[in-house]
Amino acid sequence: MRCTFSLIFAVPLMVSVAHAELSTVQSNRLNQILPQSYQSSESCSNCHIRLYEQFEHSMHARAFENPVFQYQFYDVLLPQMVNDNDSVYDAAACLACHSPTTFLSQDLRLPARDAGDKSLPGVTCDFCHTLTGYTGSSPGNANYRPSPGPIKYGPLKFSSDWHRAYSQFQRQSEICAVCHEATNRFGVPIHTTYSEWSASAWPNKGIVCQDCHMSASGRLVSGKPVFDSGVLAVNALITPKARGKIYSHNFPGARIDNQLHGAVKLQVHSFPKQLKPGQTMFIGIELDNSEAGHSMPTGAIELRLAWLDVKLRMQDKEWQLKAKPAAKTKWDVAGANPADKALYGTAISPGSRLYRAILVDREGQPTLNKWEAVDKVFDNRLQAGEERRELYRFTLPTDISGNLEVGATLRYLRYPPGVAKRLGIDAVDSVLVAKANKLIQISN
Ligand code: HEC
Ligand code: HEC
Ligand code: HEC
Ligand code: HEC
Ligand code: HEC
C-alpha cells in the first residue's frame, strides 16, 4: 500500500472533476487548478532573511511535515481510501490547507510514508502573498483566490519598483479564515476559529488575527498590538529604509507555551467568610477568556482540551473537588465518560472540569478524525471574552483547623496521550495556562 500510494492517489484525483459529490473543499477548487508556478520560501530568504527565520519555525512552514498530521494522513486516512472512495476527496482536501501549493499545482505524487523526504512545503510565503481574496460569500474550506506571479501582495501602501502591491485582504482576518474555518463533507463545522472571532467583541474593536499572531509578542499588550520594527529586505543590492512597523511571522499558537501562559485568567472566591470545622463552604472559580481572540481551546478542536483542577489542601490532607456534569453525556467531567479512559488514562485528575468539543462518527462514537465526524455533540469551550464561573460545594471535616488552601489550575493539552500511543508519536506534556490560590482560615 505504502509504496504504491502515489499512484492510487493521483488517479482518483484526476477523475475528481467528474465525480458528482465532491467534498466542499474539492468543489470550491474546480476552476482554480493552476500550473506549477510558485516560488519556494527559500528564494524569499535571499532578501527577507529575518521574516524567513521566523516563518521557518512556524507551524505554517511545517503544516505538512508535522508528525501529528503525517500520522493521521498516512496511517489513518490513506488506508481508508482503499475501502471508501469518498475519503480520496478528503485526502486531497487535506493538502488544500496543509500544502496548498502542492494541491494547486496538482503535483500529488506524495512522498511515501517511510521515505526519508517527508517534507512537502507547508503554507508558503509565496502562497500567502499571492492571495487576493476568496470565492463565494464567506471565507472557509480553502476557498482562497490564488494569483501566483511576480506581484507579491502585502500591507505596504505606497508602490515601488519592488515586486509588491498593496492588498487590503492581507490585513484582514479573512485571509486566515480561508483555512482557519472549515466544514467537512457531512456539514460538521470542524474549524471555527474565524466564526468564533467574528461573533466576539474583537472585530468591533478593530482587532484582527494579525494583531495578535503577527505582533511582536503574539499577544496584545494592554489591549493593543505592539509590532517589531526594522528593515524588511536585505541583500547586496538593496537595503530599503527601516520601517517602524513590521508584522512578525512566528505565528505562535498552541505549540508555544508562552502563547498559552496567562491566556485565561483565574480567580478563586469562597464563602462564607468565617468558616468553622464541619461547616459547608462554597468555592467559586472565575475563568476569564479575555486574551484569546476566539474560543479556548480553538483550532483542531477534536484534539485540544483544557481542564480546571481544583484541590483543597490542609497540612497533609488533600481533597479533589469534583465538578458536576452539565448533562447526561458527562463530556465535561474527567473520568466520568467511559470513552475518555483509553485516550486520557490518568493524565487528568478525575472530577476536573473539561473544556472541549466532541465530534462523533457514524456509530455515535467520539472521533479524532475530523473528516469522518457526522455531528458535533458537545461544546463547552470558553468563548472569546467570556467569563465562566464554576461553583463547588464542600463540607469541612469536623476535626480540622488551620489554613485551608484552595488551589485552582487550568491546564491545556494539544492532543491526548492515547493519540500519541495510537499513532506512535511522542506524547506532549500539558501546559499550565493559569493558576490561582487562596488561603482560608478555619477556626473553632
Ligand atoms: C499564512 C500566511 C503568510 C505566510 C506563510 C507568510 N506571510 Fe508574510 N504576511 C502575511 C500577512 C497576512 C501579512 C500582513 C499583515 C497585516 O498587514 O495585517 C504579511 C506581511 C509580510 C510583509 C510585509 C512586511 C511586514 O512584515 O509587515 C512581507 C515583506 C512578508 N510578509 C514576507 C513574507 C515572507 C518572505 C514569508 C516567508 C518567509 C512570508 N511573508 C510568509 C501572511 C503570510
Ligand atoms: C531581491 C530581493 C527580494 C526577494 C528575493 C524577495 N523580496 Fe519581497 N521585497 C523586497 C523589497 C526590497 C521589498 C520592499 C521592502 C520595503 O519597502 O521596506 C519587498 C517587499 C515585499 C512584500 C511587501 C509587499 C507590500 O506591498 O506590502 C511582500 C509581501 C514580499 N516582499 C514578499 C516576498 C515573497 C513572498 C518573496 C519570495 C517569493 C520575496 N518577497 C522575495 C525584496 C525582495
Ligand atoms: C493555506 C491555509 C492557511 C492560511 C491562509 C493560514 N493558515 Fe494558519 N495554519 C494552517 C494550518 C494547516 C495550520 C496547522 C499546521 C499544523 O499544525 O499541522 C496552521 C497553523 C496556524 C497557527 C499555529 C497553531 C498552533 O497550534 O501552533 C496559527 C497561530 C495560525 N495558523 C494563524 C494564522 C493566521 C493569523 C493566519 C492569517 C494571517 C493564517 N494562520 C493563515 C493553514 C493556514
Ligand atoms: C486578542 C488576541 C488574539 C486574536 C485576535 C486571535 N488570536 Fe488566536 N490565539 C490567541 C491566544 C492568546 C492563543 C493561545 C490560547 C488559545 O489556544 O486559545 C491563540 C491560539 C490560536 C491558535 C492555536 C489554537 C489551538 O488550540 O490549536 C490558532 C490556530 C489561532 N489562535 C488562530 C487565530 C485566528 C485564525 C485568528 C483570527 C480569526 C485569531 N487566532 C485571533 C490570541 C488571539
Ligand atoms: C480548510 C483547511 C483545512 C483542511 C481542509 C484540513 N485541515 Fe487540518 N488543520 C487546519 C488548520 C487551520 C489547523 C490548525 C488548527 C490548530 O492549530 O489548532 C489544522 C490542524 C490539523 C491537525 C492537528 C495538528 C497538530 O499538531 O495538532 C491535524 C492532525 C490535521 N489538521 C489533519 C488534517 C487532515 C488529515 C486533513 C484532511 C482530512 C486536514 N487536516 C484538512 C486546516 C485544515
XYZ file of C-alpha atoms and ligand atoms in Angstrom:
659
model
C 0.000 0.000 0.000
C 2.619 2.490 1.037
C 4.930 2.405 -1.924
C 2.111 2.416 -4.472
C 0.336 5.205 -2.704
C 1.309 7.923 -5.142
C -0.437 6.101 -7.941
C -3.574 5.364 -6.015
C -3.696 8.940 -5.027
C -3.038 10.566 -8.354
C -5.572 8.607 -10.337
C -8.725 9.293 -8.354
C -7.810 12.959 -8.246
C -7.842 13.254 -11.972
C -11.332 11.848 -12.120
C -12.484 14.109 -9.348
C -13.970 16.640 -11.719
C -16.448 14.121 -12.985
C -17.439 12.984 -9.540
C -20.877 14.292 -8.616
C -20.480 14.631 -4.916
C -17.217 16.233 -4.154
C -16.271 17.359 -0.705
C -16.791 21.058 -0.095
C -13.124 21.824 -0.497
C -12.911 19.944 -3.779
C -15.897 21.633 -5.335
C -14.506 25.033 -4.400
C -11.390 24.259 -6.327
C -12.677 23.098 -9.670
C -11.878 26.272 -11.572
C -8.714 27.085 -9.764
C -6.221 24.412 -10.609
C -3.017 26.160 -11.517
C 0.170 25.139 -13.207
C 3.244 24.845 -11.067
C 4.014 28.497 -10.622
C 5.037 29.119 -7.059
C 8.419 30.201 -5.801
C 9.932 28.419 -2.837
C 10.113 30.101 0.554
C 13.905 29.690 0.438
C 14.004 32.011 -2.566
C 12.383 34.750 -0.471
C 15.018 34.252 2.233
C 17.629 35.792 -0.066
C 16.257 39.188 0.878
C 13.680 38.659 3.622
C 16.011 36.680 5.861
C 14.575 37.836 9.171
C 10.980 37.034 8.228
C 12.131 33.739 6.794
C 13.861 32.726 10.026
C 10.667 33.395 11.941
C 8.477 31.635 9.410
C 10.742 28.581 9.178
C 9.906 27.576 12.765
C 6.199 28.278 12.469
C 3.523 25.628 12.055
C 2.749 27.118 8.659
C 6.154 26.067 7.363
C 5.630 22.635 8.950
C 1.953 22.121 8.161
C 2.723 19.051 6.050
C 5.741 17.650 7.858
C 4.084 17.966 11.290
C 4.176 14.399 12.645
C 0.621 14.556 14.013
C -0.626 15.498 10.564
C 1.592 12.912 8.872
C 0.406 10.050 11.013
C -3.217 10.972 10.589
C -2.821 11.449 6.874
C -0.672 8.440 6.033
C -1.646 5.942 8.700
C -5.324 6.642 9.286
C -6.820 8.395 6.279
C -4.947 6.838 3.353
C -5.597 3.224 4.393
C -9.308 4.155 4.477
C -9.132 5.121 0.801
C -8.866 1.508 -0.163
C -12.412 0.813 1.000
C -14.022 4.187 0.764
C -13.972 6.289 -2.381
C -15.077 9.426 -0.641
C -12.018 9.521 1.552
C -9.954 10.098 -1.583
C -11.502 13.533 -1.778
C -10.826 14.099 1.883
C -7.198 13.209 1.334
C -6.850 15.722 -1.473
C -8.654 18.290 0.628
C -6.107 17.955 3.419
C -3.462 19.328 1.102
C -5.584 22.348 0.167
C -4.697 23.728 3.608
C -1.650 21.730 4.736
C 0.311 22.045 1.476
C -1.706 24.389 -0.750
C 0.911 24.899 -3.453
C 1.137 21.122 -3.896
C -2.622 20.979 -4.081
C -2.908 23.772 -6.650
C -0.144 22.550 -8.876
C -1.706 19.081 -8.849
C 1.704 17.622 -8.207
C 0.232 14.993 -5.983
C 2.958 12.418 -6.155
C 3.449 12.425 -2.437
C 6.484 11.019 -0.737
C 5.812 7.550 0.660
C 5.276 7.483 4.390
C 8.581 5.783 5.069
C 10.632 7.753 2.604
C 13.360 9.960 4.001
C 11.831 13.070 2.480
C 8.505 13.682 4.122
C 8.622 17.360 3.601
C 6.308 18.811 1.055
C 6.087 22.530 1.614
C 3.506 23.668 4.160
C 1.808 27.047 3.832
C 4.487 29.011 1.979
C 5.467 32.702 1.700
C 4.556 32.854 -1.941
C 1.217 31.149 -1.409
C 0.015 33.690 1.190
C 1.452 36.707 -0.596
C -0.277 35.970 -3.876
C -3.730 35.507 -2.346
C -6.130 38.223 -3.387
C -9.421 37.156 -1.856
C -11.864 34.295 -1.602
C -14.660 32.932 -3.726
C -18.261 32.662 -2.535
C -19.986 34.573 0.210
C -17.804 33.798 3.203
C -14.232 32.597 3.671
C -13.517 28.976 4.618
C -12.852 25.460 3.313
C -9.854 26.663 1.329
C -11.937 28.907 -0.951
C -8.961 31.209 -1.449
C -8.354 33.046 -4.700
C -4.741 32.461 -5.737
C -2.888 34.601 -8.249
C 0.710 33.412 -8.360
C 3.141 35.604 -10.257
C 5.704 38.363 -9.882
C 3.490 40.671 -7.792
C 3.587 39.983 -4.045
C 0.673 41.453 -2.144
C 1.176 42.860 1.324
C 0.380 45.674 3.738
C 2.826 48.310 2.453
C 0.813 51.115 0.969
C 2.973 53.126 -1.407
C 4.119 51.453 -4.560
C 7.738 50.914 -5.512
C 9.812 49.187 -8.124
C 9.874 46.132 -5.986
C 7.674 43.167 -6.586
C 4.899 44.418 -4.422
C 1.372 45.713 -4.288
C -0.919 46.773 -1.504
C -3.782 44.468 -0.643
C -6.446 45.131 1.952
C -7.212 41.397 2.046
C -3.759 40.711 3.522
C -4.662 42.872 6.506
C -7.950 41.187 7.346
C -8.900 38.103 9.356
C -10.430 36.707 6.166
C -7.025 35.795 4.737
C -6.627 33.477 7.730
C -10.236 32.314 7.620
C -9.889 30.616 4.234
C -8.076 27.860 6.156
C -8.996 28.507 9.794
C -12.693 27.989 9.129
C -13.930 24.671 7.777
C -16.873 22.343 7.492
C -16.383 18.699 6.495
C -18.370 16.845 3.845
C -21.052 15.956 6.399
C -21.619 19.635 7.106
C -19.957 19.481 10.519
C -18.033 22.631 11.490
C -14.549 21.282 12.246
C -12.558 24.522 12.383
C -14.414 27.565 13.671
C -11.680 29.941 14.816
C -12.782 32.642 12.393
C -16.501 32.460 13.217
C -15.639 32.451 16.929
C -13.674 35.647 16.364
C -16.465 37.149 14.200
C -19.038 36.544 16.932
C -16.855 38.166 19.605
C -16.291 41.808 20.511
C -12.869 41.839 18.781
C -13.972 42.842 15.262
C -15.740 45.918 16.687
C -12.561 46.860 18.498
C -10.728 46.607 15.181
C -8.578 43.675 16.364
C -7.848 41.072 13.689
C -5.927 37.773 13.783
C -2.736 39.515 12.606
C -2.801 41.968 15.553
C -2.175 39.094 17.932
C -0.494 36.364 15.917
C 1.788 38.659 13.895
C 2.627 41.219 16.588
C 5.959 41.166 18.421
C 4.796 39.048 21.356
C 1.938 37.119 19.751
C -0.450 38.823 22.160
C -1.945 42.222 22.774
C -0.078 44.376 25.301
C -2.532 46.318 27.481
C -5.196 45.723 24.863
C -3.089 46.963 21.933
C -0.891 45.255 19.356
C 2.806 46.131 19.594
C 4.847 45.384 16.488
C 8.504 44.853 15.650
C 10.374 47.401 13.577
C 13.371 47.225 11.258
C 14.491 46.582 7.717
C 12.296 44.304 5.631
C 14.715 43.235 2.952
C 18.484 42.987 2.851
C 20.908 41.786 0.207
C 23.941 43.028 -1.660
C 21.904 45.273 -3.952
C 19.178 46.641 -1.784
C 18.544 47.805 1.719
C 15.339 49.790 1.944
C 14.730 52.214 4.825
C 13.896 50.730 8.202
C 10.184 50.568 8.877
C 8.517 51.432 12.151
C 6.101 48.541 11.966
C 6.763 45.001 10.824
C 4.449 42.033 11.057
C 6.367 39.136 12.531
C 5.987 35.658 11.047
C 6.305 33.340 14.053
C 2.544 32.662 14.143
C 2.658 31.418 17.746
C -0.153 29.059 18.711
C -0.804 26.005 20.829
C 2.771 24.737 20.488
C 4.301 27.767 22.100
C 3.994 27.621 25.872
C 4.283 31.397 26.195
C 1.263 31.854 23.998
C -0.730 29.740 26.429
C 0.606 31.104 29.738
C -1.927 33.584 31.044
C -4.227 33.200 28.022
C -7.085 32.726 30.510
C -7.243 34.477 33.877
C -8.303 32.607 37.018
C -9.704 33.850 40.311
C -10.707 31.944 43.405
C -13.617 33.109 45.588
C -15.027 31.449 48.663
C -17.875 31.994 51.092
C -18.939 32.332 53.783
C -16.072 34.487 55.070
C -15.874 32.931 58.542
C -15.557 29.159 58.497
C -15.753 26.599 61.258
C -14.960 22.849 61.119
C -17.951 20.815 59.906
C -19.411 23.757 58.018
C -20.359 23.709 54.324
C -18.475 26.135 52.149
C -18.801 27.275 48.544
C -15.864 27.813 46.253
C -16.293 29.814 43.086
C -13.689 29.826 40.320
C -13.847 32.570 37.731
C -12.270 31.951 34.337
C -11.836 34.895 32.033
C -11.001 34.272 28.378
C -10.024 37.835 27.589
C -6.653 37.261 25.886
C -7.573 34.953 23.024
C -9.442 36.285 20.006
C -11.578 33.151 19.846
C -12.702 30.232 21.968
C -10.194 28.452 24.159
C -9.304 25.874 23.011
C -9.778 26.558 19.301
C -8.393 25.178 16.033
C -8.159 21.384 15.925
C -10.990 21.057 18.442
C -11.171 17.268 18.109
C -7.719 17.037 19.718
C -7.428 20.030 22.052
C -8.579 20.122 25.643
C -8.304 22.430 28.635
C -9.193 21.445 32.172
C -9.726 23.030 35.538
C -8.388 21.142 38.535
C -9.463 22.404 41.956
C -7.939 20.992 45.118
C -8.180 21.784 48.794
C -5.158 21.203 50.976
C -4.588 21.339 54.657
C -1.402 20.060 56.290
C -1.052 16.531 54.893
C -4.635 16.217 53.692
C -5.861 16.855 50.173
C -9.336 16.862 48.669
C -10.129 16.896 44.974
C -13.207 18.959 44.232
C -15.479 17.318 41.669
C -17.261 19.306 39.010
C -20.896 18.450 38.329
C -21.626 17.148 34.840
C -23.804 19.609 32.931
C -25.613 16.901 31.000
C -26.168 13.147 30.867
C -23.252 12.714 28.497
C -20.740 13.828 31.133
C -18.323 15.042 28.484
C -17.360 17.885 30.757
C -16.016 15.943 33.730
C -12.754 13.992 33.750
C -13.182 10.294 34.448
C -16.978 10.471 34.096
C -17.239 9.334 30.498
C -16.039 5.792 29.721
C -14.870 6.781 26.230
C -12.222 9.014 27.769
C -10.381 6.282 29.546
C -8.422 4.964 26.592
C -7.493 8.457 25.482
C -6.594 10.209 28.691
C -5.738 7.422 31.115
C -4.810 9.058 34.384
C -3.378 12.259 32.934
C -6.233 14.335 34.338
C -7.444 14.167 37.948
C -10.918 12.618 37.999
C -13.583 15.216 38.658
C -11.723 18.044 36.873
C -13.910 20.229 34.671
C -13.107 19.709 30.990
C -13.471 22.385 28.313
C -13.682 20.908 24.852
C -15.810 19.901 21.874
C -16.821 16.348 20.964
C -17.179 15.215 17.368
C -18.795 11.838 16.750
C -18.640 9.380 13.853
C -21.477 7.409 12.195
C -21.598 4.989 15.116
C -22.033 7.882 17.511
C -18.568 7.308 18.940
C -16.254 10.254 19.612
C -13.764 10.611 16.787
C -10.428 12.353 16.408
C -10.671 12.120 12.616
C -12.209 15.419 11.630
C -13.094 14.235 8.134
C -15.414 11.477 9.355
C -17.318 13.415 12.001
C -21.061 13.448 11.346
C -22.010 15.654 14.281
C -20.669 17.901 16.993
C -22.489 16.649 20.068
C -20.855 18.749 22.735
C -19.041 22.071 23.017
C -18.422 23.898 26.281
C -15.214 25.698 25.312
C -14.610 29.126 26.830
C -15.801 31.658 24.300
C -13.865 34.785 23.378
C -14.369 37.411 26.083
C -16.434 35.035 28.199
C -16.286 34.968 31.990
C -17.197 31.476 33.127
C -17.967 30.590 36.740
C -17.594 27.173 38.292
C -19.153 26.543 41.661
C -18.136 23.813 44.111
C -19.576 22.842 47.454
C -17.508 21.268 50.179
C -18.318 20.233 53.734
C -15.341 20.615 56.010
C -14.427 17.666 58.229
C -15.149 18.284 61.891
C -11.628 17.570 63.034
C -9.633 20.194 61.175
C -8.400 23.684 61.900
C -5.744 25.940 60.471
C -5.089 27.270 56.982
C -7.053 25.659 54.196
C -5.559 26.257 50.770
C -7.736 26.328 47.660
C -5.629 25.705 44.568
C -7.062 26.032 41.067
C -5.113 25.286 37.906
C -6.130 25.469 34.271
C -4.048 23.234 32.019
C -4.026 22.670 28.261
C -3.287 19.582 26.235
C -2.619 19.646 22.472
C -3.588 16.054 21.994
C -4.437 13.181 24.351
C -1.749 10.696 25.425
C -3.907 7.931 23.893
C -3.468 9.531 20.468
C 0.293 9.637 20.868
C 0.264 5.952 21.753
C -2.059 5.021 18.922
C -0.048 6.981 16.388
C 3.335 6.012 17.770
C 4.435 9.606 18.234
C 5.786 11.445 21.266
C 3.271 12.322 23.931
C 3.044 16.026 24.708
C 3.099 17.491 28.190
C 0.177 19.537 29.290
C 0.871 23.256 29.661
C -0.096 25.397 32.618
C -2.347 28.200 31.383
C -3.213 29.771 34.726
C -3.123 29.110 38.408
C -4.673 30.765 41.460
C -4.614 30.048 45.188
C -6.488 31.263 48.205
C -5.852 30.652 51.895
C -8.826 30.326 54.205
C -8.558 30.333 57.963
C -10.620 27.606 59.659
C -11.030 28.170 63.384
C -13.303 26.953 66.132
C -0.032 32.374 6.477
C 0.214 33.396 5.509
C 1.593 34.026 5.435
C 2.800 33.379 5.249
C 3.051 31.899 5.176
C 3.788 34.425 5.111
N 3.211 35.649 5.254
Fe 4.134 37.454 5.056
N 2.479 38.376 5.710
C 1.243 37.772 5.844
C 0.264 38.760 6.190
C -1.211 38.472 6.449
C 0.956 40.000 6.249
C 0.361 41.368 6.535
C -0.193 41.514 7.912
C -1.026 42.766 8.028
O -0.724 43.788 7.432
O -2.039 42.698 8.729
C 2.346 39.731 5.918
C 3.358 40.698 5.797
C 4.538 40.479 5.094
C 5.452 41.501 4.623
C 5.285 42.987 4.793
C 6.171 43.482 5.889
C 5.765 43.103 7.250
O 6.266 42.077 7.773
O 4.969 43.805 7.832
C 6.489 40.864 3.995
C 7.715 41.504 3.344
C 6.230 39.457 4.070
N 5.037 39.247 4.748
C 7.039 38.483 3.553
C 6.886 37.129 3.835
C 7.908 36.141 3.601
C 9.253 36.415 2.978
C 7.389 34.947 4.016
C 8.076 33.601 4.084
C 9.386 33.599 4.730
C 6.031 35.195 4.440
N 5.784 36.525 4.353
C 5.135 34.194 4.873
C 0.952 36.447 5.673
C 1.878 35.450 5.455
C 15.807 40.579 -4.361
C 15.268 40.795 -3.031
C 13.905 40.249 -2.717
C 13.469 38.932 -2.823
C 14.235 37.713 -3.309
C 12.113 38.922 -2.342
N 11.743 40.188 -1.962
Fe 9.949 40.732 -1.199
N 10.558 42.684 -1.067
C 11.811 43.125 -1.368
C 11.902 44.549 -1.086
C 13.119 45.433 -1.273
C 10.638 44.941 -0.592
C 10.221 46.325 -0.125
C 10.602 46.465 1.331
C 10.359 47.867 1.857
O 9.954 48.724 1.120
O 10.568 48.046 3.099
C 9.821 43.741 -0.595
C 8.503 43.709 -0.177
C 7.739 42.542 -0.104
C 6.386 42.495 0.358
C 5.544 43.655 0.814
C 4.503 43.899 -0.222
C 3.593 45.067 0.100
O 3.305 45.875 -0.795
O 3.140 45.176 1.229
C 5.999 41.195 0.312
C 4.646 40.628 0.705
C 7.098 40.434 -0.202
N 8.139 41.274 -0.433
C 7.061 39.077 -0.391
C 8.090 38.343 -0.955
C 7.998 36.939 -1.227
C 6.767 36.067 -0.947
C 9.194 36.560 -1.756
C 9.599 35.175 -2.244
C 8.694 34.582 -3.227
C 10.022 37.744 -1.821
N 9.325 38.797 -1.326
C 11.330 37.773 -2.308
C 12.858 42.377 -1.882
C 12.813 41.021 -2.162
C -3.384 27.939 3.381
C -4.061 27.778 4.643
C -3.741 28.706 5.807
C -3.787 30.093 5.842
C -4.110 31.045 4.713
C -3.464 30.458 7.200
N -3.218 29.339 7.946
Fe -2.675 29.271 9.901
N -2.421 27.276 9.770
C -2.765 26.484 8.696
C -2.524 25.102 9.006
C -2.790 23.920 8.081
C -2.007 25.076 10.314
C -1.693 23.859 11.166
C -0.410 23.262 10.914
C -0.280 22.005 11.759
O -0.470 22.090 12.978
O -0.023 20.951 11.188
C -1.935 26.468 10.758
C -1.443 26.863 11.988
C -1.569 28.149 12.498
C -1.182 28.558 13.818
C -0.435 27.715 14.817
C -1.345 26.931 15.647
C -0.651 26.096 16.650
O -1.338 25.198 17.132
O 0.511 26.327 16.996
C -1.523 29.875 13.962
C -1.362 30.737 15.187
C -2.091 30.295 12.707
N -2.099 29.230 11.839
C -2.562 31.566 12.452
C -2.862 32.027 11.174
C -3.120 33.409 10.870
C -3.115 34.532 11.865
C -3.358 33.468 9.521
C -3.697 34.685 8.703
C -2.699 35.751 8.679
C -3.253 32.119 8.994
N -2.946 31.273 10.029
C -3.442 31.771 7.659
C -3.271 26.920 7.496
C -3.389 28.249 7.129
C -6.726 39.050 21.032
C -5.641 38.232 20.529
C -5.976 37.142 19.537
C -6.704 37.259 18.355
C -7.416 38.489 17.796
C -6.640 35.956 17.716
N -5.935 35.072 18.493
Fe -5.524 33.146 18.051
N -4.689 32.889 19.890
C -4.519 33.877 20.839
C -4.011 33.273 22.057
C -3.690 34.021 23.350
C -3.892 31.884 21.812
C -3.427 30.800 22.786
C -4.600 30.326 23.624
C -5.571 29.509 22.851
O -5.190 28.447 22.323
O -6.740 29.946 22.720
C -4.323 31.683 20.431
C -4.341 30.451 19.782
C -4.604 30.280 18.426
C -4.444 29.033 17.703
C -3.962 27.735 18.282
C -5.139 27.123 18.958
C -5.084 25.684 19.246
O -5.549 25.353 20.345
O -4.643 24.897 18.430
C -4.829 29.275 16.410
C -4.847 28.284 15.269
C -5.224 30.659 16.319
N -5.087 31.235 17.566
C -5.670 31.281 15.160
C -6.277 32.542 15.149
C -7.010 33.086 14.025
C -7.184 32.405 12.689
C -7.482 34.312 14.407
C -8.387 35.249 13.658
C -9.660 34.707 13.203
C -7.017 34.535 15.767
N -6.307 33.441 16.177
C -7.250 35.675 16.505
C -4.775 35.208 20.662
C -5.509 35.751 19.614
C -9.800 24.191 5.451
C -8.442 23.936 5.818
C -8.034 22.574 6.339
C -8.294 21.356 5.779
C -9.084 21.058 4.513
C -7.633 20.384 6.619
N -7.015 20.988 7.662
Fe -6.010 20.078 9.175
N -5.754 21.878 10.074
C -6.134 23.089 9.543
C -5.773 24.137 10.462
C -6.006 25.620 10.239
C -5.177 23.506 11.582
C -4.578 24.176 12.800
C -5.526 24.318 13.920
C -4.824 24.414 15.224
O -3.635 24.698 15.272
O -5.445 24.141 16.224
C -5.183 22.081 11.296
C -4.708 21.104 12.169
C -4.651 19.766 11.887
C -4.119 18.754 12.776
C -3.573 18.986 14.170
C -2.100 19.116 14.128
C -1.472 19.183 15.481
O -0.228 19.180 15.526
O -2.148 19.217 16.476
C -4.216 17.555 12.129
C -3.773 16.191 12.636
C -4.830 17.812 10.836
N -5.089 19.164 10.729
C -5.099 16.843 9.893
C -5.815 17.078 8.732
C -6.212 16.040 7.799
C -5.838 14.563 7.922
C -6.946 16.646 6.819
C -7.663 16.002 5.649
C -8.691 15.088 6.028
C -6.990 18.074 7.135
N -6.289 18.286 8.283
C -7.665 19.005 6.376
C -6.760 23.320 8.348
C -7.230 22.338 7.517
